[in-house]
Structure formats: structure tokens, C-alpha cells
Amino acid sequence: MPHIGDMDRYPPIADHGLVGDLQTAALVSAKGVVDWFAAPRFDSPSVFASLLDHDRGGYFRLAPEGGDSGTWRQLYYPDTAVLVTRFMSPDGVGEVVDCMPVHRSAQAGDRHTLIRVARTVRGMIRFALECRPRFDYARAGHDLDPRPEGAAFHAPDITAHLQSTFPLRRDGRDATGEVTLREGQVAAAVFTVCRPGGPAPPPPTEEQVSDEVWGTIDFWQRWVRTSRYRGRWPGMVHRSAITLKLLTYAPTGAPIAAATMGLPEQVGGERNWDYRYTWIRDGSLSVRALLDLGFVEEATAFTRWLGDRLHDQAGPRGEPLQIMYRVDGDPELNEEVLEHFEGYRGSCPVRAGNAAADQLQLDIYGEAMYALSENHAVGMHIGYHGWQGLSRTLDWLCDAWDRPDEGIWETRGGRKHFTYSRVMCWTALDRGLRLAEEWRRPADTTRWTAARDAILEQVMERGWSKQEQALVQHYDGEVLDASLLLLPRLGFLAPLSPGWLTTLHAIDRKLVSDSLVHRYDPAASPDGLSGCEGTFSLCTFLYVDALARAGQLRLARYAFEKMQMYANHVGLFAEEIGFGGEQLGNFPQAFTHLALIMAAVSLDTALDEAVDRAPRRREDEEALPWRIGRA
């Protein structure tokens, strides 16, 4: 259970903005505290981790002195990943601007910089700085080297330099300082991590810091201007696109699932995972979302990364792929428990690494083929040798598809014949056949066709529940599963077919609560873990997508608009939403944001196509939880 006082020691998960440089990222709370930062990569050990252990984890605070009594607001500078945290009180108004410049030099991987700029907007404010890094998940000690312009923190595998435009002092092995700013005055602190022994960066000047901040603003605004989205929700969609790019490791094009590790799906529970890796599933589905917005370069970069994994054929137990990798393609993700961390509000164990990498999840082959087939120009980048790996993978799948696996949700309760996994095997073979014909590539199409058709027949026979009149989670039960909301998008069932409409109705009846969607019912289908979980925001957006494709536009739009209420103050989503509307799980989650983009595009398309249709249908009206003007 959460400890007494944890509400004060740990901010809500949603009470953060994200900044990053496309290789790593930091969370900044709405009170000016950097309480999560791993470097030099997303999947590196932490430098600041007070979000996982308030006392031991380390943090970097820059905020008005005694500012707990004021009012705080946080926003992004328009169309950027530059975060502005504002403080308002009767004595004055101040703000802290946070950003990480996106360097393009050949040595960008060696140095990562967090810029923090304090400014007084009105009145006079005294800002306080505390920089207390704790390296290697707070397991490694460090030496402090005070310098005239700041301090250097020397740990065994990394060095961090803190430089500022105002005086700092030593506080044990940490650095602190204060500066009083009158209206219009600015001060800056620059935190840079690099390899041990590297030269210290030059002392910052206000002009140089200003140039870096404006250069970062220009980078993001130029990028967003290349979007071709012209739909009804540009703010939500572009914020999600920026978030997806922030969570992508630029040197390889591999997106991570989330910026954090260890944040709970249930506060006080054990469902605390490390999401700082690249899932084949998440990355593959992001290709469609990126292409919908016109970001072909990003979609192409991941496709190349995926092609390399197919060429390597280095999955566990002789399988072509494993479900996730490190951002550089390394398959080693050994899971360990950080027993010295108390966890977010007592949520333990805190895990680093992810043992699910060794699971068998057959759905990943369908998602990979879906990514490759969505755009001819993108898919062709895998080349002939990439095709050979792809072809070998589908040959293997013809023999391997009819096996139980752990399924899309990475359950730890044993393997089952999951319907979604079978559907995605069908998708892999179906898309492979299309690509073989389109690209004129050698393939055993007779064998692939036979396997594809056999899967379809098996799913409709063994995955169909007469009791529920729906496709269900696995062949040995009657449990519903929200992953099946993807079926119309994949073309496995037509969006208006009777079998799909009754499946959608069953999911609505069993898994939907006020438009929010549970992925499944753990009580009815034990997953090997204790506790419960919230609704999955990914699944809610898949629900919107499925409703739009089924022509239930009023309900789809209402559900989509309601989801905006659950975004945090700067438009970010975690993995789940709790019973009281709080965000739960790792934050922000890429899967949620890519599903938001997919749902917005589908709903925009459906609404545009419906403009010239007849007046509203009664069944659309009846689908709403209330009816205007009726008793």
C-alpha cells in the first residue's frame, strides 16, 4: 500500500511535461523538478529518479524559493517540445523554460544537454536551484568537482557538468544556489552529461542559451509544418506526433514504448515494468500513424530498423524475431529488481530491463508485415536481402502459427491459443502475399495462401463464442479482448459485417465503461499477476477507430472528444486511466499517442464522407448514453 505522506512526496504521474533530444528524455514536474532523466540513452541507467524513490533517486529543482504557496501552470511553447512552467503569486510571476537541443553533429551521442532558463515576468522572485544527481539508479557514488562556473559530477561511467549564469555552492556531493530576478531578468542553468574524461563545455552566456532555446523552437516548428494533417483536431494530433518523435531514438529510427520505467498500473501493486525499449508491435503500428501525417522520413527509418531485425533472424529459441529490442537492436534486456528503490508511492518491485523479451508472441509478425505493406516506397527500403529475411520469416510462420503463445498483453499466466495472435498471423501471410505480387519477389505463395486460409477458418470456428456472439480472447474461454478492435482495420472482418458488429457490441457491453475501455477482465482471465488495472487509453482510441469504421459516428466522436478530458495539462497520456480519472503506468506512452492519431484520421475520414448523407440515423442517436429532448 502507498506510504503515509506519499501524495506529498510523489507528484501525480500526469503532473509532468516531457523534453528530449531524440536520444534521451527528461520529465519535468509542474513545480519545476526534473524527477526522471536517464542518460546517455533512453534505456540507460537513471541520473535523476526521485519519481521512483523520493529520498534516494536524485532530482534537479529550479523554482521560486518557497513557491509551494503559489499557483503553477505548465504549457508547451506552440508546436514544440520546449516546456514552460509558470509560477504565479501576489509577489510576482516567474517561469522556467526547459528544453534539450537536438544536435545533429557526428558526436551528438556523446553529449546531452538539458537547458533550464529562469525568468521573472512581473515583480521580483528569488529562484532556488538544487542539483542532486544519483547515478546508475542511485547505486553508483560520484565525486563533486566545484568550478568557478559551476560543478562537475564524476561517476564511474559518466560525467555531468552543471554550469550556470549565477553562483553555485557545494552541498555535500551536490550543488545548490539562489538568484533573485527582477521583472525582465533571466538566469540559466545548463546540465550536460558526457563520457568520462571528456572536455567540459564552455561556460554559458545568456546570448548562447537564448540561441539554443530558439534553435530548438525552430527545429520543432519546422518539423510540425511538414505535417499534412488538416483534420478537426490539429492540437491533439500534432502534440501526439511530437511525443512520438520525442520517444524515437534518432540514430536508428527506433521508437521506445515510453520514457519511463517502474511507474505502476496500480498504485501500490506489482505491475511496474520497464518500457524504454522498442517493441516490434508498437513501432510497426506507428508507421501507419506517421504516414497518415506525412512523416515519411520517420516511417522509413523504422522500416529500415525492422528490416535489419528480419535480416538478423536472431529471436529466442530459433524464432526470426523477438518482441522487443534495445534502441540499437541489441536483443539483451535482462530484467533485474532494484530492491533499494521504494517505488512510486510504494509500488514495487521496481524493475529495470524486461523479461517479456523472451516471450513467444506470434502477433508481432503480423504487425511487422502490416508496417511493410502500408506504403510501397517505405517497404521497398528493406531491399532484396531484407526480402529474403522476410520470406524466410513467413516460411517459418507457416509451420509455427498453430501454437499457443503469451499474447499481445505479455501475460505471465501461461501460453494460450490467443485469437488476436492468430489474426495477426493471418495478417502476416496476407500482406506477404500482396507484397510478393506487388514487388515481384520470389515466394512460396501456394504454401502461404494455404496457411492464411487455414488460419481464417480456424479463428472463425474456434475463436467464435456462440454465447457472446463474438470473437473472444482465446480458444478456451468466453472472455472478450479489446485487441480485437483492430480487426476491421486489418481487413480480417469487414467493418459492417454481422460477425464484426456483434463482436463490437459484446466488447461494448463487457469492456467499455463510459467510453473508456479495459483491455480484458483479469478476474475472468487470470494473467499471472496480482491486483487490478485501469482502462487502457490505447484500447479506447482503438474503440473510437472501430466505431468510426462501423458508421457509429456520433458515439465515436463523443468518445474521442471525452478522451481529451483525460489528457494531462500539456496533452500527454500515460498507459492507463484509473477509477478516479488519474493517469497510471509509464509516461508518456507512445502506443496511446499513435492510437490517438489513427483514431483521429479514421474519424475525420468517416465524418467527411458522411457530410452529404441523409439526416442522422436513429441508431446513432440511440447509441448515446442520453438523448437530447427525450425523457
XYZ file of C-alpha atoms in Angstrom:
631
model
C 0.000 0.000 0.000
C 1.160 3.601 -0.529
C 3.058 5.102 2.415
C 1.577 7.880 4.538
C 2.505 11.211 3.020
C 3.263 9.775 -0.423
C 0.780 12.171 -2.029
C 3.129 14.992 -0.994
C 6.387 13.182 -1.777
C 5.344 11.962 -5.220
C 3.517 14.171 -7.731
C 0.746 12.609 -9.828
C 2.133 10.766 -12.845
C 0.269 13.134 -15.148
C 1.778 16.174 -13.432
C 4.696 16.300 -15.886
C 5.864 17.527 -19.238
C 8.446 15.780 -21.422
C 11.546 17.266 -23.038
C 14.142 15.414 -25.074
C 16.808 15.474 -27.775
C 15.717 12.364 -29.777
C 18.174 10.165 -27.876
C 17.042 10.570 -24.296
C 14.372 12.477 -22.399
C 13.512 14.048 -19.059
C 10.281 14.503 -17.117
C 9.745 17.910 -15.533
C 7.047 18.258 -12.899
C 4.626 21.163 -12.854
C 6.613 22.562 -9.910
C 9.892 22.732 -11.791
C 11.511 19.458 -10.681
C 13.320 17.115 -13.070
C 12.443 13.853 -11.337
C 13.275 11.434 -14.170
C 16.241 11.519 -16.541
C 18.294 8.628 -17.927
C 21.458 9.194 -19.959
C 23.078 8.925 -22.397
C 20.172 6.948 -23.933
C 16.538 6.310 -23.123
C 17.435 2.830 -21.861
C 20.495 3.908 -19.840
C 20.585 3.903 -16.031
C 18.978 6.913 -14.410
C 20.662 10.146 -13.364
C 17.549 11.606 -11.692
C 14.906 9.151 -10.443
C 13.088 10.714 -7.494
C 9.860 9.671 -9.221
C 10.775 6.101 -8.223
C 12.359 6.907 -4.876
C 11.829 10.347 -3.398
C 14.735 10.092 -0.941
C 17.328 8.127 -2.917
C 16.579 8.703 -6.601
C 18.011 12.193 -7.163
C 16.442 15.293 -8.721
C 17.127 18.716 -10.246
C 14.932 21.531 -8.970
C 14.815 25.072 -10.326
C 11.840 27.002 -8.970
C 10.835 30.039 -6.932
C 12.017 29.818 -3.355
C 9.112 28.873 -1.117
C 6.876 28.573 -4.180
C 4.596 25.871 -2.792
C 2.027 28.516 -1.815
C 1.657 29.957 -5.308
C -0.198 28.768 -8.389
C 1.600 26.700 -11.002
C 0.812 26.281 -14.690
C 2.657 24.399 -17.403
C 2.443 24.548 -21.187
C 4.426 23.794 -24.302
C 5.636 26.616 -26.497
C 3.335 26.186 -29.551
C 4.162 23.212 -31.784
C 7.385 22.396 -29.938
C 8.893 20.214 -27.237
C 10.009 23.310 -25.301
C 8.322 23.291 -21.905
C 7.303 26.408 -19.971
C 6.484 26.137 -16.263
C 4.910 29.305 -14.816
C 4.584 30.342 -11.187
C 2.095 32.999 -10.086
C 1.766 34.683 -6.690
C 0.838 38.128 -5.301
C 4.569 38.908 -5.108
C 5.348 38.125 -8.722
C 5.121 35.883 -11.744
C 8.023 33.762 -12.914
C 8.688 30.950 -15.330
C 11.197 28.222 -16.064
C 11.799 27.177 -19.667
C 13.145 23.634 -20.191
C 14.455 22.136 -23.409
C 17.037 19.735 -24.785
C 18.663 20.970 -28.010
C 18.562 18.482 -30.886
C 22.157 18.361 -32.054
C 22.989 16.939 -35.481
C 26.753 16.713 -35.136
C 28.607 13.430 -35.514
C 29.353 13.415 -31.772
C 25.747 14.010 -30.699
C 25.636 10.655 -28.960
C 28.466 11.666 -26.606
C 26.835 14.736 -25.062
C 23.280 15.519 -23.973
C 22.245 18.877 -22.593
C 19.288 19.992 -20.517
C 18.830 23.767 -20.564
C 16.839 25.421 -17.782
C 16.091 29.149 -18.018
C 14.527 31.094 -15.148
C 12.818 34.413 -15.820
C 10.778 36.890 -13.799
C 7.774 38.158 -15.711
C 6.384 40.517 -13.072
C 7.563 41.682 -9.665
C 10.673 40.166 -8.076
C 11.278 36.441 -7.489
C 14.093 34.567 -5.799
C 14.766 31.290 -7.609
C 16.392 28.326 -5.856
C 18.412 25.590 -7.570
C 19.131 22.108 -6.211
C 21.014 19.623 -8.380
C 21.304 16.209 -6.720
C 22.155 13.535 -9.313
C 22.243 9.877 -8.308
C 23.891 7.792 -10.992
C 23.162 4.200 -12.089
C 19.742 4.037 -10.438
C 21.318 5.574 -7.300
C 23.741 2.657 -6.975
C 26.935 4.462 -8.021
C 28.678 7.100 -5.995
C 30.185 10.223 -7.500
C 32.745 12.904 -6.778
C 31.928 16.604 -6.957
C 34.453 18.930 -8.565
C 33.500 22.565 -7.826
C 34.440 25.011 -10.576
C 34.115 28.775 -10.976
C 31.257 28.461 -13.452
C 29.532 25.514 -11.769
C 30.380 21.947 -10.855
C 31.321 18.606 -12.378
C 29.896 15.314 -11.079
C 32.201 12.360 -11.787
C 30.643 8.874 -11.673
C 32.352 5.655 -12.850
C 30.763 5.567 -16.317
C 29.526 9.098 -16.870
C 30.364 12.716 -16.109
C 27.837 15.511 -15.672
C 28.604 19.216 -15.835
C 26.368 21.810 -14.210
C 27.019 25.381 -15.317
C 25.022 28.479 -14.561
C 24.956 32.222 -15.027
C 24.684 32.700 -11.262
C 26.873 31.451 -8.373
C 26.563 27.887 -7.085
C 27.887 26.337 -3.901
C 28.771 22.879 -2.759
C 26.257 20.961 -0.631
C 27.965 17.693 0.227
C 28.237 15.916 -3.119
C 25.528 18.129 -4.642
C 25.237 21.719 -5.856
C 22.790 24.416 -4.842
C 22.326 28.116 -5.470
C 19.934 31.054 -5.477
C 19.365 34.040 -7.696
C 16.984 36.984 -7.340
C 15.485 38.204 -10.593
C 13.512 41.392 -11.178
C 10.989 41.860 -13.953
C 12.571 41.003 -17.302
C 15.755 39.468 -15.853
C 16.884 35.980 -16.877
C 19.236 33.344 -15.444
C 20.197 29.962 -16.845
C 21.467 26.579 -15.658
C 22.835 24.045 -18.125
C 23.212 20.351 -17.206
C 25.335 18.312 -19.630
C 26.134 14.589 -19.468
C 29.065 13.126 -21.397
C 31.589 10.342 -21.305
C 34.184 10.382 -18.512
C 37.277 12.349 -19.376
C 35.583 14.485 -21.991
C 36.214 18.234 -22.053
C 33.869 20.462 -20.102
C 31.516 22.556 -22.219
C 32.234 26.298 -22.288
C 30.526 28.444 -19.634
C 27.088 29.534 -20.816
C 26.171 33.095 -21.653
C 22.651 34.470 -21.844
C 23.062 35.001 -25.582
C 24.252 31.452 -26.236
C 21.469 29.952 -24.132
C 18.891 32.112 -25.936
C 20.217 30.919 -29.297
C 19.963 27.268 -28.183
C 16.386 27.693 -26.958
C 15.250 29.477 -30.112
C 17.100 26.964 -32.267
C 15.183 24.167 -30.517
C 11.899 26.015 -31.041
C 12.696 26.454 -34.739
C 13.585 22.767 -35.121
C 10.246 21.575 -33.775
C 8.098 24.156 -35.536
C 9.742 23.422 -38.886
C 9.111 19.736 -38.356
C 5.436 20.170 -37.442
C 4.913 22.354 -40.522
C 5.681 19.320 -42.707
C 2.561 17.565 -41.369
C -0.209 17.112 -43.886
C -2.915 16.697 -41.259
C -5.804 19.097 -41.932
C -8.468 17.491 -39.796
C -10.594 18.595 -36.856
C -8.101 18.064 -34.024
C -4.751 19.593 -35.058
C -3.706 20.408 -31.491
C -4.173 16.855 -30.178
C -2.772 15.198 -33.275
C 0.347 17.339 -33.550
C 1.064 17.059 -29.817
C 0.868 13.282 -30.223
C 3.169 13.433 -33.259
C 5.728 15.497 -31.346
C 5.522 13.000 -28.483
C 6.127 10.065 -30.839
C 9.180 11.807 -32.261
C 10.460 12.666 -28.780
C 10.259 8.948 -27.975
C 12.218 7.906 -31.075
C 15.961 7.206 -30.957
C 17.158 9.243 -33.921
C 20.397 7.324 -34.713
C 18.413 4.166 -35.558
C 14.819 5.364 -36.015
C 13.589 3.000 -33.279
C 10.733 4.289 -31.077
C 10.524 3.324 -27.417
C 7.243 2.434 -25.733
C 7.527 5.116 -23.038
C 10.089 7.434 -21.484
C 9.955 5.824 -18.038
C 10.261 2.579 -16.121
C 8.586 1.319 -12.987
C 5.520 3.563 -12.934
C 2.592 1.479 -11.705
C -0.521 0.281 -13.477
C -1.989 0.070 -9.977
C -0.526 2.292 -7.257
C 0.980 0.049 -4.602
C 0.863 -3.006 -6.898
C 3.415 -5.147 -8.712
C 2.592 -4.244 -12.340
C 5.619 -1.980 -12.720
C 7.522 -2.529 -15.965
C 10.397 -1.008 -17.905
C 9.067 0.448 -21.169
C 12.227 2.120 -22.505
C 12.659 -0.371 -25.339
C 11.461 -0.848 -28.899
C 8.539 -3.224 -29.321
C 8.043 -4.676 -32.812
C 4.291 -4.248 -32.261
C 4.299 -0.586 -31.217
C 6.865 0.508 -33.757
C 5.131 -1.252 -36.627
C 1.767 0.327 -35.892
C 3.426 3.732 -35.608
C 4.334 3.510 -39.303
C 0.692 3.916 -40.325
C 0.195 6.833 -37.935
C 3.312 8.605 -39.223
C 2.359 8.061 -42.855
C -1.124 9.424 -42.206
C 0.520 12.682 -41.143
C 3.062 12.721 -43.971
C 6.141 11.939 -41.860
C 7.660 9.545 -44.383
C 11.247 10.005 -43.187
C 10.412 8.736 -39.698
C 8.348 5.828 -41.053
C 11.177 4.893 -43.396
C 13.770 4.977 -40.607
C 11.828 2.464 -38.524
C 11.204 0.266 -41.570
C 14.960 0.046 -42.129
C 15.465 -0.847 -38.466
C 12.781 -3.511 -38.787
C 14.368 -4.843 -41.970
C 17.659 -5.255 -40.111
C 15.938 -7.309 -37.427
C 14.327 -9.524 -40.079
C 17.703 -9.961 -41.732
C 19.361 -10.886 -38.424
C 16.792 -13.648 -37.714
C 18.023 -13.613 -34.117
C 14.949 -14.220 -31.989
C 14.933 -16.541 -28.947
C 14.651 -20.315 -29.403
C 15.359 -20.056 -33.137
C 12.457 -17.703 -33.873
C 13.032 -14.985 -36.500
C 12.145 -12.070 -34.175
C 11.779 -11.320 -30.506
C 9.075 -8.995 -29.300
C 11.326 -6.108 -28.236
C 14.888 -4.859 -28.503
C 17.077 -2.074 -27.250
C 17.049 1.015 -29.436
C 20.238 -0.085 -31.221
C 18.817 -3.535 -31.983
C 20.555 -5.320 -29.097
C 18.296 -8.219 -28.012
C 19.652 -8.412 -24.431
C 17.127 -6.920 -21.996
C 17.883 -8.791 -18.788
C 15.377 -7.913 -16.083
C 16.528 -7.018 -12.575
C 14.724 -5.765 -9.494
C 16.004 -2.536 -7.939
C 15.332 -3.581 -4.370
C 16.772 -0.369 -2.899
C 14.057 1.738 -4.610
C 10.789 2.042 -2.712
C 8.863 2.622 -5.933
C 6.350 5.284 -6.877
C 4.158 5.683 -3.768
C 5.293 2.261 -2.592
C 4.709 0.457 -5.903
C 7.269 -2.318 -6.001
C 9.143 -4.205 -7.222
C 10.824 -1.620 -9.439
C 12.107 -3.461 -12.487
C 14.877 -2.453 -14.905
C 15.061 -4.477 -18.103
C 12.177 -6.582 -19.327
C 11.937 -10.356 -19.128
C 8.998 -10.343 -21.545
C 11.598 -10.076 -24.325
C 11.913 -13.860 -24.132
C 8.191 -14.497 -24.584
C 6.641 -16.030 -27.672
C 4.208 -13.541 -29.195
C 3.180 -14.582 -32.660
C 1.256 -11.372 -33.293
C 4.496 -9.444 -33.928
C 4.839 -10.985 -37.386
C 1.509 -9.581 -38.481
C 2.330 -6.145 -37.150
C 5.715 -6.161 -38.875
C 4.169 -7.137 -42.212
C 1.430 -4.551 -41.727
C 4.118 -1.871 -41.407
C 5.958 -3.033 -44.521
C 2.800 -3.218 -46.612
C 1.300 0.140 -45.692
C 3.400 2.110 -48.128
C 5.220 0.809 -51.194
C 8.025 3.378 -51.037
C 8.650 2.739 -47.353
C 8.551 -1.029 -47.610
C 10.914 -1.174 -50.559
C 13.689 0.231 -48.404
C 14.254 -3.225 -46.926
C 15.857 -4.230 -50.273
C 16.410 -7.684 -51.733
C 18.302 -9.057 -48.734
C 15.586 -7.720 -46.493
C 13.040 -9.572 -48.634
C 14.989 -12.790 -48.175
C 14.714 -12.391 -44.398
C 11.028 -11.566 -44.721
C 10.400 -14.580 -46.942
C 12.224 -16.912 -44.539
C 10.129 -15.486 -41.714
C 6.851 -16.260 -43.482
C 8.070 -19.748 -44.413
C 8.768 -20.288 -40.708
C 5.367 -18.865 -39.761
C 3.586 -21.392 -41.988
C 4.836 -24.082 -39.593
C 4.699 -22.063 -36.375
C 1.352 -20.251 -36.351
C -0.714 -23.011 -34.744
C 0.905 -22.766 -31.303
C -0.130 -21.195 -28.002
C 1.752 -18.047 -27.026
C 1.809 -15.346 -24.357
C -0.266 -12.928 -26.438
C -0.176 -9.196 -27.112
C -0.533 -8.192 -23.448
C 2.551 -10.149 -22.312
C 0.665 -12.039 -19.656
C 2.653 -14.176 -17.251
C -0.047 -16.751 -16.658
C 0.959 -19.311 -19.276
C 0.518 -19.680 -23.010
C -2.875 -19.877 -24.673
C -4.324 -20.000 -28.166
C -4.949 -16.250 -28.373
C -7.336 -15.176 -31.125
C -5.514 -11.903 -31.746
C -2.232 -13.756 -32.270
C -3.907 -15.975 -34.882
C -5.428 -12.966 -36.626
C -2.038 -11.309 -36.832
C -0.502 -14.482 -38.293
C -3.242 -14.279 -40.934
C -2.296 -10.627 -41.467
C 1.383 -11.501 -41.897
C 0.688 -14.054 -44.604
C -1.977 -11.933 -46.290
C 0.324 -8.902 -46.507
C 3.239 -11.085 -47.543
C 1.242 -12.405 -50.483
C 0.354 -8.862 -51.509
C 3.966 -7.720 -51.343
C 5.285 -10.733 -53.248
C 2.950 -9.849 -56.109
C 3.495 -6.096 -55.906
C 7.283 -6.281 -55.658
C 7.605 -9.300 -58.000
C 9.672 -11.210 -55.459
C 10.252 -14.989 -55.177
C 7.970 -16.620 -52.617
C 6.228 -19.913 -51.860
C 2.838 -18.294 -52.453
C 0.994 -21.618 -52.636
C 2.114 -22.532 -49.145
C 1.490 -19.045 -47.772
C -2.034 -18.998 -49.219
C -2.901 -22.380 -47.730
C -1.689 -21.314 -44.275
C -3.505 -17.982 -44.449
C -6.812 -19.622 -45.351
C -6.398 -22.284 -42.668
C -5.925 -19.602 -40.021
C -9.092 -17.789 -41.086
C -11.149 -20.955 -40.895
C -9.701 -21.900 -37.508
C -10.306 -18.454 -35.982
C -13.912 -18.326 -37.121
C -14.531 -21.853 -35.853
C -12.596 -21.953 -32.564
C -12.357 -18.256 -31.696
C -16.085 -17.610 -32.076
C -18.309 -17.732 -28.991
C -21.925 -18.633 -29.614
C -22.736 -17.444 -26.119
C -21.263 -13.965 -26.660
C -21.888 -13.874 -30.423
C -18.361 -12.555 -30.727
C -14.740 -13.421 -31.283
C -13.141 -13.910 -27.874
C -9.712 -13.604 -26.293
C -8.593 -17.208 -26.666
C -9.996 -20.526 -27.793
C -10.604 -21.941 -24.319
C -12.894 -19.328 -22.827
C -15.606 -16.717 -23.250
C -13.533 -13.652 -22.285
C -13.577 -10.548 -24.503
C -10.375 -8.768 -25.511
C -10.025 -5.188 -26.760
C -7.071 -6.038 -29.021
C -9.661 -7.450 -31.449
C -10.829 -3.883 -32.110
C -8.067 -3.804 -34.732
C -9.760 -6.440 -36.914
C -11.650 -4.067 -39.262
C -8.508 -2.003 -39.862
C -6.627 -5.176 -40.793
C -9.357 -6.380 -43.126
C -9.893 -9.659 -41.282
C -13.589 -8.814 -40.922
C -15.478 -6.121 -42.816
C -16.434 -3.213 -40.504
C -20.162 -3.629 -41.266
C -20.299 -7.425 -41.355
C -22.730 -9.076 -38.910
C -19.956 -11.016 -37.157
C -17.974 -7.885 -36.513
C -20.930 -5.765 -35.381
C -21.931 -8.358 -32.780
C -18.292 -8.594 -31.625
C -18.146 -4.814 -31.285
C -21.412 -4.862 -29.338
C -20.075 -7.549 -26.994
C -16.877 -5.566 -26.343
C -19.005 -2.501 -25.673
C -21.143 -4.458 -23.239
C -18.327 -6.177 -21.327
C -15.216 -3.955 -21.538
C -16.437 -0.363 -22.027
C -17.181 1.954 -19.109
C -18.273 5.488 -20.013
C -16.368 5.227 -23.317
C -13.190 4.028 -21.558
C -12.060 0.528 -22.497
C -10.471 -2.233 -20.437
C -8.143 -4.479 -22.432
C -9.664 -7.587 -20.787
C -11.019 -8.737 -17.434
C -8.120 -10.157 -15.344
C -10.594 -11.717 -12.918
C -12.196 -13.755 -15.706
C -8.891 -14.455 -17.484
C -6.067 -14.635 -14.888
C -2.822 -13.202 -16.232
C -0.426 -14.475 -13.575
C -0.219 -11.154 -11.721
C -1.935 -9.851 -8.607
C -4.017 -6.717 -8.426
C -6.112 -4.896 -10.975
C -5.538 -2.206 -13.582
C -7.228 0.800 -15.114
C -8.712 1.247 -18.544
C -6.217 1.240 -21.412
C -6.121 4.507 -23.331
C -4.770 2.670 -26.372
C -7.869 0.474 -26.370
C -10.173 3.473 -26.026
C -8.718 5.010 -29.177
C -8.978 1.643 -30.970
C -12.638 1.625 -29.902
C -13.127 5.053 -31.496
C -11.460 3.798 -34.676
C -13.712 0.734 -34.802
C -16.864 2.770 -34.134
C -15.965 5.178 -36.930
C -15.427 2.322 -39.375
C -18.748 0.796 -38.323
C -20.550 4.044 -39.098
C -21.402 4.861 -35.475
C -20.099 8.387 -35.870
C -21.963 10.187 -33.113
C -20.794 7.720 -30.490
C -17.273 7.651 -31.968
C -16.908 11.424 -31.905
C -18.363 11.716 -28.421
C -15.929 9.093 -27.106
C -12.998 10.777 -28.845
C -13.870 14.211 -27.500
C -14.306 12.825 -23.972
C -10.804 11.366 -24.091
C -9.439 14.896 -24.312
C -10.538 15.369 -20.699
C -8.146 12.613 -19.612
C -5.064 14.062 -21.280
C -2.838 15.880 -18.850
C -2.432 19.645 -18.804
C 0.018 19.611 -21.747
C -1.787 16.978 -23.837
C 0.097 13.836 -22.793
C -1.261 10.378 -21.971
C 0.119 7.581 -19.841
C -0.786 3.958 -20.465
C -3.939 3.730 -18.357
C -6.668 5.731 -16.647
C -7.609 4.799 -13.101
C -11.026 4.599 -11.480
C -10.866 8.242 -10.396
C -9.638 9.538 -13.746
C -5.950 9.574 -12.762
C -3.260 8.523 -15.245
C -1.407 5.304 -14.473
C 1.536 3.412 -15.922
C 4.626 4.572 -17.759
C 4.511 8.083 -19.131
C 4.014 9.279 -21.748
C 3.177 6.153 -23.711
C 3.832 6.065 -27.452
C 1.191 3.375 -28.129
C -1.542 5.634 -26.739
C -0.456 8.600 -28.839
C -0.134 6.640 -32.082
C -3.602 5.175 -31.498
C -4.918 8.717 -30.964
C -3.556 9.692 -34.386
C -5.049 6.595 -36.023
C -8.443 7.257 -34.433
C -8.433 10.948 -35.391
C -7.631 10.188 -39.035
C -10.257 7.430 -39.256
C -12.892 9.607 -37.622
C -12.033 12.599 -39.810
C -12.367 10.442 -42.925
C -15.673 8.950 -41.828
C -17.115 12.330 -40.871
C -16.045 13.864 -44.181
C -17.659 11.012 -46.108
C -20.882 11.448 -44.134
C -21.298 15.164 -44.883
C -23.630 14.679 -47.852
C -25.536 11.735 -46.448
C -29.118 11.705 -45.259
C -30.079 13.201 -41.854
C -28.887 11.402 -38.753
C -29.831 7.780 -38.326
C -31.899 6.826 -35.314
C -29.457 4.096 -34.292
C -26.693 6.708 -33.974
C -28.894 8.769 -31.690
C -29.887 5.758 -29.608
C -26.208 4.841 -29.116
C -25.601 7.896 -26.950
C -25.891 7.444 -23.173
C -28.555 10.139 -23.165
C -30.924 11.597 -25.768
C -31.462 15.312 -26.028
C -35.082 16.337 -25.560
C -36.278 12.881 -24.547
C -37.389 11.521 -21.216
